[in-house]
Coordinates of C-alpha atoms and ligand atoms in Angstrom, one line a residue:
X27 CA 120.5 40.7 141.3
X28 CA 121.6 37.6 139.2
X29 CA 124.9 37.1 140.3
X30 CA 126.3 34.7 137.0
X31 CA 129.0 32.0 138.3
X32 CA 131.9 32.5 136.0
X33 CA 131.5 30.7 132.7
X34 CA 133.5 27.9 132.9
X35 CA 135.6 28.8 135.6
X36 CA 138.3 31.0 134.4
X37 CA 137.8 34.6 133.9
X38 CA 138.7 36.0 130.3
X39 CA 141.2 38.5 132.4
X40 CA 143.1 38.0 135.2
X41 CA 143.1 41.5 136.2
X42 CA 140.2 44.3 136.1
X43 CA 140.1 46.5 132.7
X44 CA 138.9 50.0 133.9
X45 CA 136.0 51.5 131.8
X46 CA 137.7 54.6 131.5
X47 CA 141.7 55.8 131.6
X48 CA 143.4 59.1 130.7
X49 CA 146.1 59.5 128.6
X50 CA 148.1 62.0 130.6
X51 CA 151.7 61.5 129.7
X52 CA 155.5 63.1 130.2
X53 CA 154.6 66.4 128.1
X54 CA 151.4 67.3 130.2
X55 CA 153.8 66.3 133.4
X56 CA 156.4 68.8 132.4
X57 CA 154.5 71.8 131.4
X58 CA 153.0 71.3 134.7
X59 CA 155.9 71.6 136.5
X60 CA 156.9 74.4 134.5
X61 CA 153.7 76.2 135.5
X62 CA 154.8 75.3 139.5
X63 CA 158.2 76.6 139.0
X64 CA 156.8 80.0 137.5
X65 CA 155.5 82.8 138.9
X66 CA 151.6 82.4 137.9
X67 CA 149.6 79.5 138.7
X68 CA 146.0 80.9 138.1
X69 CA 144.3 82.1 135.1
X70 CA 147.4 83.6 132.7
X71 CA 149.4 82.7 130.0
X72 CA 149.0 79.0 129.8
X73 CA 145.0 79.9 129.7
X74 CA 145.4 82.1 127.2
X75 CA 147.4 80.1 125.0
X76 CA 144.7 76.8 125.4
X77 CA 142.1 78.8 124.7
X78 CA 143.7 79.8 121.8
X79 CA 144.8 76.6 119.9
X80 CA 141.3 75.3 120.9
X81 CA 139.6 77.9 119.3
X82 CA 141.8 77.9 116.0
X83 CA 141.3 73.4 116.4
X84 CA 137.6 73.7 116.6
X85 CA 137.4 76.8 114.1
X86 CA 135.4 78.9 116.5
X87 CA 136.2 82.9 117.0
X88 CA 136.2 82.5 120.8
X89 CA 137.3 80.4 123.3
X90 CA 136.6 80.8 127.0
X91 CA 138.0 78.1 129.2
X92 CA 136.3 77.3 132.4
X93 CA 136.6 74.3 135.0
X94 CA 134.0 72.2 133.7
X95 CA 131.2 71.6 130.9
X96 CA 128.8 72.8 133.5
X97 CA 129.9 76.0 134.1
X98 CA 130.1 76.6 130.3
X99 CA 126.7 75.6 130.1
X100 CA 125.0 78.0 132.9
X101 CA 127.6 80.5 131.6
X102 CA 125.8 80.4 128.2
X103 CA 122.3 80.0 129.5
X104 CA 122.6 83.0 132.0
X105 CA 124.6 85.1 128.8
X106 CA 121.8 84.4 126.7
X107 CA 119.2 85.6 129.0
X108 CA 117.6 82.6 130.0
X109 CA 115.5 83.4 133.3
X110 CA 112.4 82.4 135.1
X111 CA 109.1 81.1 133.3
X112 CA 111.0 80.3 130.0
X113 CA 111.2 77.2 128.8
X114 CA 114.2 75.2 126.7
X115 CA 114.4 72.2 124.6
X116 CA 116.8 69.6 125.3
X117 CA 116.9 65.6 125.1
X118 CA 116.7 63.3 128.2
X119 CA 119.2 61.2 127.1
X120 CA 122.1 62.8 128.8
X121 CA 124.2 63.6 132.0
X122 CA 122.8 65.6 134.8
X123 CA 124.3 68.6 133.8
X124 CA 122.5 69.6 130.8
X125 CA 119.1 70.4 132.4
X126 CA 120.1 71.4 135.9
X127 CA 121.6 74.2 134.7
X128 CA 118.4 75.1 133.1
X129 CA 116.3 74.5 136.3
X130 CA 118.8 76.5 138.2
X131 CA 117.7 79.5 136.4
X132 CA 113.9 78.7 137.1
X133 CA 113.6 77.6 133.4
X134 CA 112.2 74.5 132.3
X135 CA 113.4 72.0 130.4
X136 CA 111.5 70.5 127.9
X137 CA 112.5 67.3 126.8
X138 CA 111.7 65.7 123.2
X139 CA 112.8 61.9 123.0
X140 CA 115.3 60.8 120.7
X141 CA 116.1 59.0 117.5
X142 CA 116.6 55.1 118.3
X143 CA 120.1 54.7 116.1
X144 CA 122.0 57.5 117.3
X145 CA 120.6 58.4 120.8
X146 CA 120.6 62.1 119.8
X147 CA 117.5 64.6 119.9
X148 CA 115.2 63.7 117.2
X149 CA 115.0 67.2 115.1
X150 CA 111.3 65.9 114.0
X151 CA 109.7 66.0 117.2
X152 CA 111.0 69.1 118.3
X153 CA 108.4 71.7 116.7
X154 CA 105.8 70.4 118.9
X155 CA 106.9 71.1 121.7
X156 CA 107.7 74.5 120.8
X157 CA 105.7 77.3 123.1
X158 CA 105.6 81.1 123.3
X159 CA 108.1 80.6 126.3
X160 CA 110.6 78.4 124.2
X161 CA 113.9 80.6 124.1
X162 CA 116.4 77.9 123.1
X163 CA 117.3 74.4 122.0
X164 CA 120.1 72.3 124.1
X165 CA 121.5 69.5 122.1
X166 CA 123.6 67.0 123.5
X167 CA 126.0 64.9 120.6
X168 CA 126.0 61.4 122.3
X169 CA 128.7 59.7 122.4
X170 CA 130.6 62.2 120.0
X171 CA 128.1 61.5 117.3
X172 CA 126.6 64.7 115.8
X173 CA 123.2 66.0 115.6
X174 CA 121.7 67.0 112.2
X175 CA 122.6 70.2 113.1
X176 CA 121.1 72.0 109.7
X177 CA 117.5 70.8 111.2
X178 CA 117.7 71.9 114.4
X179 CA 119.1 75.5 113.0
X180 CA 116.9 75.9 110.5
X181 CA 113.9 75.6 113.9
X182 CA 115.5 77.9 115.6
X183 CA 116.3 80.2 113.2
X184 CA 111.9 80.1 112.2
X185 CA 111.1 80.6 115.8
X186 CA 114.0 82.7 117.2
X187 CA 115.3 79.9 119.2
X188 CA 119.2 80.4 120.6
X189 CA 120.6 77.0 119.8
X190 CA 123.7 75.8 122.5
X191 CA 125.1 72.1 122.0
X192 CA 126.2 70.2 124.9
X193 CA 129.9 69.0 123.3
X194 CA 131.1 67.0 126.1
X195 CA 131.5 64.0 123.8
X196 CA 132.3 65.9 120.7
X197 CA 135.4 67.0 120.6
X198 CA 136.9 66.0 117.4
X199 CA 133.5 65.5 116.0
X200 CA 132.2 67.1 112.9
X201 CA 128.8 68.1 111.3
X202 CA 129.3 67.7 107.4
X203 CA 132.2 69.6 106.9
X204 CA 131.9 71.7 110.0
X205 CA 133.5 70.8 112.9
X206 CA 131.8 71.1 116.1
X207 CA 132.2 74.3 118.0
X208 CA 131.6 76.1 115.3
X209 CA 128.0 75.7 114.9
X210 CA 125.7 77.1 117.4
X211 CA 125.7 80.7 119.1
X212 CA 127.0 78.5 122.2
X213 CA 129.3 75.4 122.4
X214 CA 130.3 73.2 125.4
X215 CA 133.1 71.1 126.0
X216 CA 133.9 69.0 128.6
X217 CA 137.9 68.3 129.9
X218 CA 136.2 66.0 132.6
X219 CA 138.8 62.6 133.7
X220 CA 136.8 60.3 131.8
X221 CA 136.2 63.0 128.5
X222 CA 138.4 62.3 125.0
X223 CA 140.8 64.8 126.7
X224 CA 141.1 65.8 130.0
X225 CA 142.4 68.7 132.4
X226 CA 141.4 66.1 135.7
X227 CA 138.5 69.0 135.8
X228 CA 138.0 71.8 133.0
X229 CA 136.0 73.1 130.2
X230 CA 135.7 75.6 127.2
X231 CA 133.0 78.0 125.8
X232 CA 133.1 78.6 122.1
X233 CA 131.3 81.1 120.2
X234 CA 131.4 83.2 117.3
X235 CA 129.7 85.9 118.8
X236 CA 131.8 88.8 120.2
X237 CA 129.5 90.2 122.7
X238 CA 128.4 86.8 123.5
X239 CA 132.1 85.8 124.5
X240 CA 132.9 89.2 126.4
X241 CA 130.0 88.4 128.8
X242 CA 130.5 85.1 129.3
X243 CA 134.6 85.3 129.9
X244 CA 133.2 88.3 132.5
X245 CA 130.7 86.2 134.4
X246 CA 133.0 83.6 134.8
X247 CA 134.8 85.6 137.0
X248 CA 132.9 87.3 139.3
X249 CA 131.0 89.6 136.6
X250 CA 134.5 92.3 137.1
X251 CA 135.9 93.9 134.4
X252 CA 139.0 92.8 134.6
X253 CA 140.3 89.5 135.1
X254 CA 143.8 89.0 138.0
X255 CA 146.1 88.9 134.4
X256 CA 145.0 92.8 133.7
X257 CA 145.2 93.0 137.4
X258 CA 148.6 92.0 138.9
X259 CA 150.7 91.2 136.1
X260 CA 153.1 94.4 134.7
X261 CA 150.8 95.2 131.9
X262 CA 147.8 95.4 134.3
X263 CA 146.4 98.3 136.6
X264 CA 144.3 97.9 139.9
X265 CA 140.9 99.9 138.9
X266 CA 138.5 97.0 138.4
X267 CA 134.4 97.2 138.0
X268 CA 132.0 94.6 139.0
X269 CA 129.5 94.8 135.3
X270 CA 127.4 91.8 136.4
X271 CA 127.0 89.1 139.2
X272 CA 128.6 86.4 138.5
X273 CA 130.2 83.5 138.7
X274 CA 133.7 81.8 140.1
X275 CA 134.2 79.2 136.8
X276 CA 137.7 80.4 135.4
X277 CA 140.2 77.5 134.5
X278 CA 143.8 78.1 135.7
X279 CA 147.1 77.5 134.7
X280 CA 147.7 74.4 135.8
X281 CA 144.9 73.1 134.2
X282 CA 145.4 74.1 131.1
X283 CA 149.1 73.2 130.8
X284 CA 147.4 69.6 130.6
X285 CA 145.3 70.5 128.2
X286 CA 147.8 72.5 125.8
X287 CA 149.2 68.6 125.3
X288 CA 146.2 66.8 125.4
X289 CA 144.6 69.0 122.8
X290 CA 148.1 67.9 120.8
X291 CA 147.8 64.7 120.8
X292 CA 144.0 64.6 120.3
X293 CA 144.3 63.5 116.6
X294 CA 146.5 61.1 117.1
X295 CA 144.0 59.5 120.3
X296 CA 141.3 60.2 117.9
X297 CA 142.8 57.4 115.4
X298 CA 143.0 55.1 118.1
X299 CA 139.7 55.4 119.0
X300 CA 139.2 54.7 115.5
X301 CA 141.0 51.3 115.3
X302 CA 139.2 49.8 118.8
X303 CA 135.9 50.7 116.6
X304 CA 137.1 48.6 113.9
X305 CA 138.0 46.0 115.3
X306 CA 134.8 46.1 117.5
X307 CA 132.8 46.6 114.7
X308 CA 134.2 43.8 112.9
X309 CA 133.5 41.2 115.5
X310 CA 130.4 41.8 116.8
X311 CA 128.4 43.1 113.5
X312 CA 127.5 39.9 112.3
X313 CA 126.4 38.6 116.0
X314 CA 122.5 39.2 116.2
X315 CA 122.1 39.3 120.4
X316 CA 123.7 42.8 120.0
X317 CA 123.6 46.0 118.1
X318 CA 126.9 47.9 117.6
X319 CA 126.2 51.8 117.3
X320 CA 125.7 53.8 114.0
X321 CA 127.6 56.8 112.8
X322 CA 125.5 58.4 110.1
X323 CA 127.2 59.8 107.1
X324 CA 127.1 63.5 107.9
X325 CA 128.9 62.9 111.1
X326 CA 132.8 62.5 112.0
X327 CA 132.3 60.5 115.1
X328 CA 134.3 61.3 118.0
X329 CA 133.5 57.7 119.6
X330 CA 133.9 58.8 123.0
X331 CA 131.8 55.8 123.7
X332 CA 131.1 52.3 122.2
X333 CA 127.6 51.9 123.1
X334 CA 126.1 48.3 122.5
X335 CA 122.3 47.5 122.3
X336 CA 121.6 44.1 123.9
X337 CA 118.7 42.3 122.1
X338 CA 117.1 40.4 125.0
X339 CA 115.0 38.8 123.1
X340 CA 118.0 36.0 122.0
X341 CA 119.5 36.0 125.5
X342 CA 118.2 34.7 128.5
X343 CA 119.6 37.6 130.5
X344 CA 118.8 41.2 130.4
X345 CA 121.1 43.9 130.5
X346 CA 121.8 44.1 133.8
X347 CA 123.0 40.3 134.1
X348 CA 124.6 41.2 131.1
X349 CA 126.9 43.7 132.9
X350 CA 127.8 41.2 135.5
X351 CA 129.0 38.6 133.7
X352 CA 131.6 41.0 132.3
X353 CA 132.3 42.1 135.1
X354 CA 132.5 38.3 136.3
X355 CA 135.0 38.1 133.2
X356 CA 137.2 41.1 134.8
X357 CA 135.9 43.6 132.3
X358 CA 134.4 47.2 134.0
X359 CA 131.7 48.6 131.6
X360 CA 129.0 51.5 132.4
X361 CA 125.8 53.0 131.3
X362 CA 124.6 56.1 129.0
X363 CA 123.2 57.2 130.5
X364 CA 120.5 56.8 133.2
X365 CA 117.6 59.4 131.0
X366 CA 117.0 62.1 133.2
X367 CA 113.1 61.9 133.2
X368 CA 113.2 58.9 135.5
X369 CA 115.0 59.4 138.2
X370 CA 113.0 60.7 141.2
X371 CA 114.1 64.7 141.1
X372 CA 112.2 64.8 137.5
X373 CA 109.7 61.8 138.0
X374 CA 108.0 64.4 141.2
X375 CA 109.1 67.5 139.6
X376 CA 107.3 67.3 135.8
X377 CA 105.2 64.1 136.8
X378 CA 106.9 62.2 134.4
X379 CA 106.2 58.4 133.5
X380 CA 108.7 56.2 131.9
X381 CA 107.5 55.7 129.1
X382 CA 107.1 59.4 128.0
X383 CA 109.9 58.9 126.1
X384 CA 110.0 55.8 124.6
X385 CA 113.0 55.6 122.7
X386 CA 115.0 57.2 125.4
X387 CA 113.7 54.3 127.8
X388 CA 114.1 51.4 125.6
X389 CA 117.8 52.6 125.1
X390 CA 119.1 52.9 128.5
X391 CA 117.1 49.5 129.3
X392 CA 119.5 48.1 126.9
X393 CA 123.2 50.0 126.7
X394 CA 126.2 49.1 127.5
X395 CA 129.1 51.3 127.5
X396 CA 132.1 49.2 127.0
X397 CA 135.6 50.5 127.4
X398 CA 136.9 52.8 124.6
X399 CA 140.1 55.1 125.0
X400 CA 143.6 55.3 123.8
X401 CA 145.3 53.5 126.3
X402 CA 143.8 50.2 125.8
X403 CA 145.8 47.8 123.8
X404 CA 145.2 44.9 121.3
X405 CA 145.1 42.9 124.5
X406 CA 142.6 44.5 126.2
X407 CA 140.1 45.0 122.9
X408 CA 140.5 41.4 122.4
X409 CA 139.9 40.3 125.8
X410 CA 136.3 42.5 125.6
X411 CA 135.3 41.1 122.6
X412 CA 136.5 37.3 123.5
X413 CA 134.3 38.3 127.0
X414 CA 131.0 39.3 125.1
X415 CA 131.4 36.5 122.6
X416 CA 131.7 34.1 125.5
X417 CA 128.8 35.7 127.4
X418 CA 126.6 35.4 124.2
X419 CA 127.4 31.6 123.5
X420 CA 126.7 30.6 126.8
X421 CA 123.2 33.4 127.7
X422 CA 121.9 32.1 123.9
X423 CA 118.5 31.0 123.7
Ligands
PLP523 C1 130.5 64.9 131.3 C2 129.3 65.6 130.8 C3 128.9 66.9 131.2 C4 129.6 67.6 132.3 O1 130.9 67.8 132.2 P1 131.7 68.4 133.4 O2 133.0 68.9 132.8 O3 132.0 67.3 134.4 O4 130.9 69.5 134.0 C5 127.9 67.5 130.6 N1 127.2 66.8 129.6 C6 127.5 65.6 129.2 C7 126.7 64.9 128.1 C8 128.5 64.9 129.8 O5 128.8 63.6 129.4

């Protein structure tokens, strides 16, 4: 690959800006130390009490917290019956997760290509694809932007279609005026190190449906009755019975006495996020080589990403080059994502070509993720945009 020189000589950084950096701080510190110091250090209290400020923050009935997204998603495929022979809808835009755990049951996932401004599932193209097999709809909110969520309901709800969206952008994003967790039979969140807030490793479940929630929060633990709380603590009591087989996926203490602060502070990272965007947004919108991403008007946008389009046509480097001159520049960037039907796994699997879905292609052939999260200060946001800006004037045509 095209290695660029540094543009004239001196990098826009002297030191590397990370793409990604939590925002773990004293608070999260000390209630984990208070966990240590206690008596209980797997699932208990400090579970119980995430799972319950995330439910009443997202405005679900339930909460079930896990140790990642992908567990929350095979929970809630395997809770909602999905088995071998069906077949689910779901976008290849996304991370690996969202359609493995749908192959792991022996399902298929059927992918519909997405809508070229906001990289999310395009609700017009779904019906086609609908079969007598179809038992549910995956939707994935890229980047924290939301789907058009009536759509995609109003499918399912004509063809009995479970709907479960893929959140792990979307904390603190909204549909219209309902915020996201609250939507779907099954919601996903992720509390992965790179995610808007973060338990290292972790996840949550969210659902409105009772029996839904009691099966799930019993397969995550083995499929027994009775989780070690209603087991070894002083208000429990041995007898235990294995209902299903299941799963090991239950978050513990310690994790969650992270996320108890991080879901705290979220609004106040949230309007953060909020400034880099503006200030972003305000530079580069008026500079043709690039497109800066949309957020529609029935979406609260939980910018977990800043994805940029590069227009190759006014540069004479592609995206790739692109990537390295930043990096040349001492600024780490990523990808989102790499779309699932072309890597090799999928491309033998389903016999996929790359262009099957266009607008999925053409997207990752021209992203770039560039660094968004709290941490980063006017320094660093100015130092990316001086580093694109610098990149564009001199890669013009
Ligand atoms: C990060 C991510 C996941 C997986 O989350 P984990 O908590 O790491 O399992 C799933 N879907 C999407 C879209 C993601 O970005």
């Amino acid at each position: 690959m095209l290695k660029p020189a540094i543009i004239n000589g001196k990098p826009v950084r002297s030191s590397f800006l990370h793409p990604f950096k939590h925002s773990i701080g004293e608070d999260e510190i000390n209630e984990v130390v208070d966990t240590l110091n206690s008596d209980w250090i797997t699932t208990g209290p400090k579970t119980f009490k995430f799972e319950d400020i995330f439910s009443k923050k997202v405005n679900s009935k339930y909460a079930i917290a896990v140790n990642s997204c992908t567990a929350a998603l095979h929970l809630a495929i395997v809770a909602l019956g999905i088995e071998n022979g069906d077949e689910v809808i779901t976008t290849p835009y996304t991370f690996a997760a969202t359609a493995e755990v749908i192959i792991n049951v022996n399902a298929k996932p059927v992918f519909v290509d997405v809508e070229k401004d906001t990289y999310n599932i395009d609700p017009t193209k779904i019906e086609d694809k609908i079969t007598d097999k179809t038992k549910a709809i995956v939707v994935v909110h890229y980047a924290g932007h939301a789907c058009e969520m009536d759509k995609i309901m109003d499918i399912a709800k004509k063809y009995d279609l479970y709907v479960i969206e893929d959140a792990a952008h979307a904390i603190g994003s909204k549909y219209k005026d309902k915020t996201i967790g609250s939507i779907a039979d099954v919601t996903c969140f992720s509390f992965y190190a790179t995610k808007n807030i973060t338990t290292a490793e972790g996840g949550m479940i969210t659902t409105n449906n009772g029996d839904l929630a009691d099966k799930m929060r019993i397969l995550s633990l083995h499929g027994i009755s009775k989780d070690a709380w209603k087991r070894y603590s002083s208000e429990g009591s041995w007898y235990y019975e294995i209902l299903y087989s299941g799963y090991k996926y239950n978050m513990n203490d310690l994790q969650a006495s992270i996320g108890i602060h991080q879901l705290k502070k979220l609004d106040q990272m949230q309007k953060r996020r909020e400034e880099i965007v503006d200030k972003y947004n305000k530079s580069f919108n008026g500079i043709s080589q690039i497109t800066t991403p949309t957020a529609k008007s029935y979406t609260k946008h939980a910018w977990h990403l800043y994805p940029i389009q590069i227009n190759e046509d006014l540069l004479t480097i592609g995206r790739n080059e692109f990537i390295e001159a930043l990096k040349a520049e001492n600024i780490g960037t990523s990808v989102h994502f790499i779309p699932l039907h072309i890597h090799p796994y999928y491309k033998e699997k389903y016999d996929f070509k790359s262009t099957d879905f266009p607008n999925a292609f053409s997207l990752y052939n021209n992203e770039i993720s560039l660094p968004i999260y709290p941490k980063m200060e006017d320094k660093d946001v100015e130092d990316v945009i001086f580093a694109v800006e610098k990149i564009i004037d001199y890669y013009k045509v």
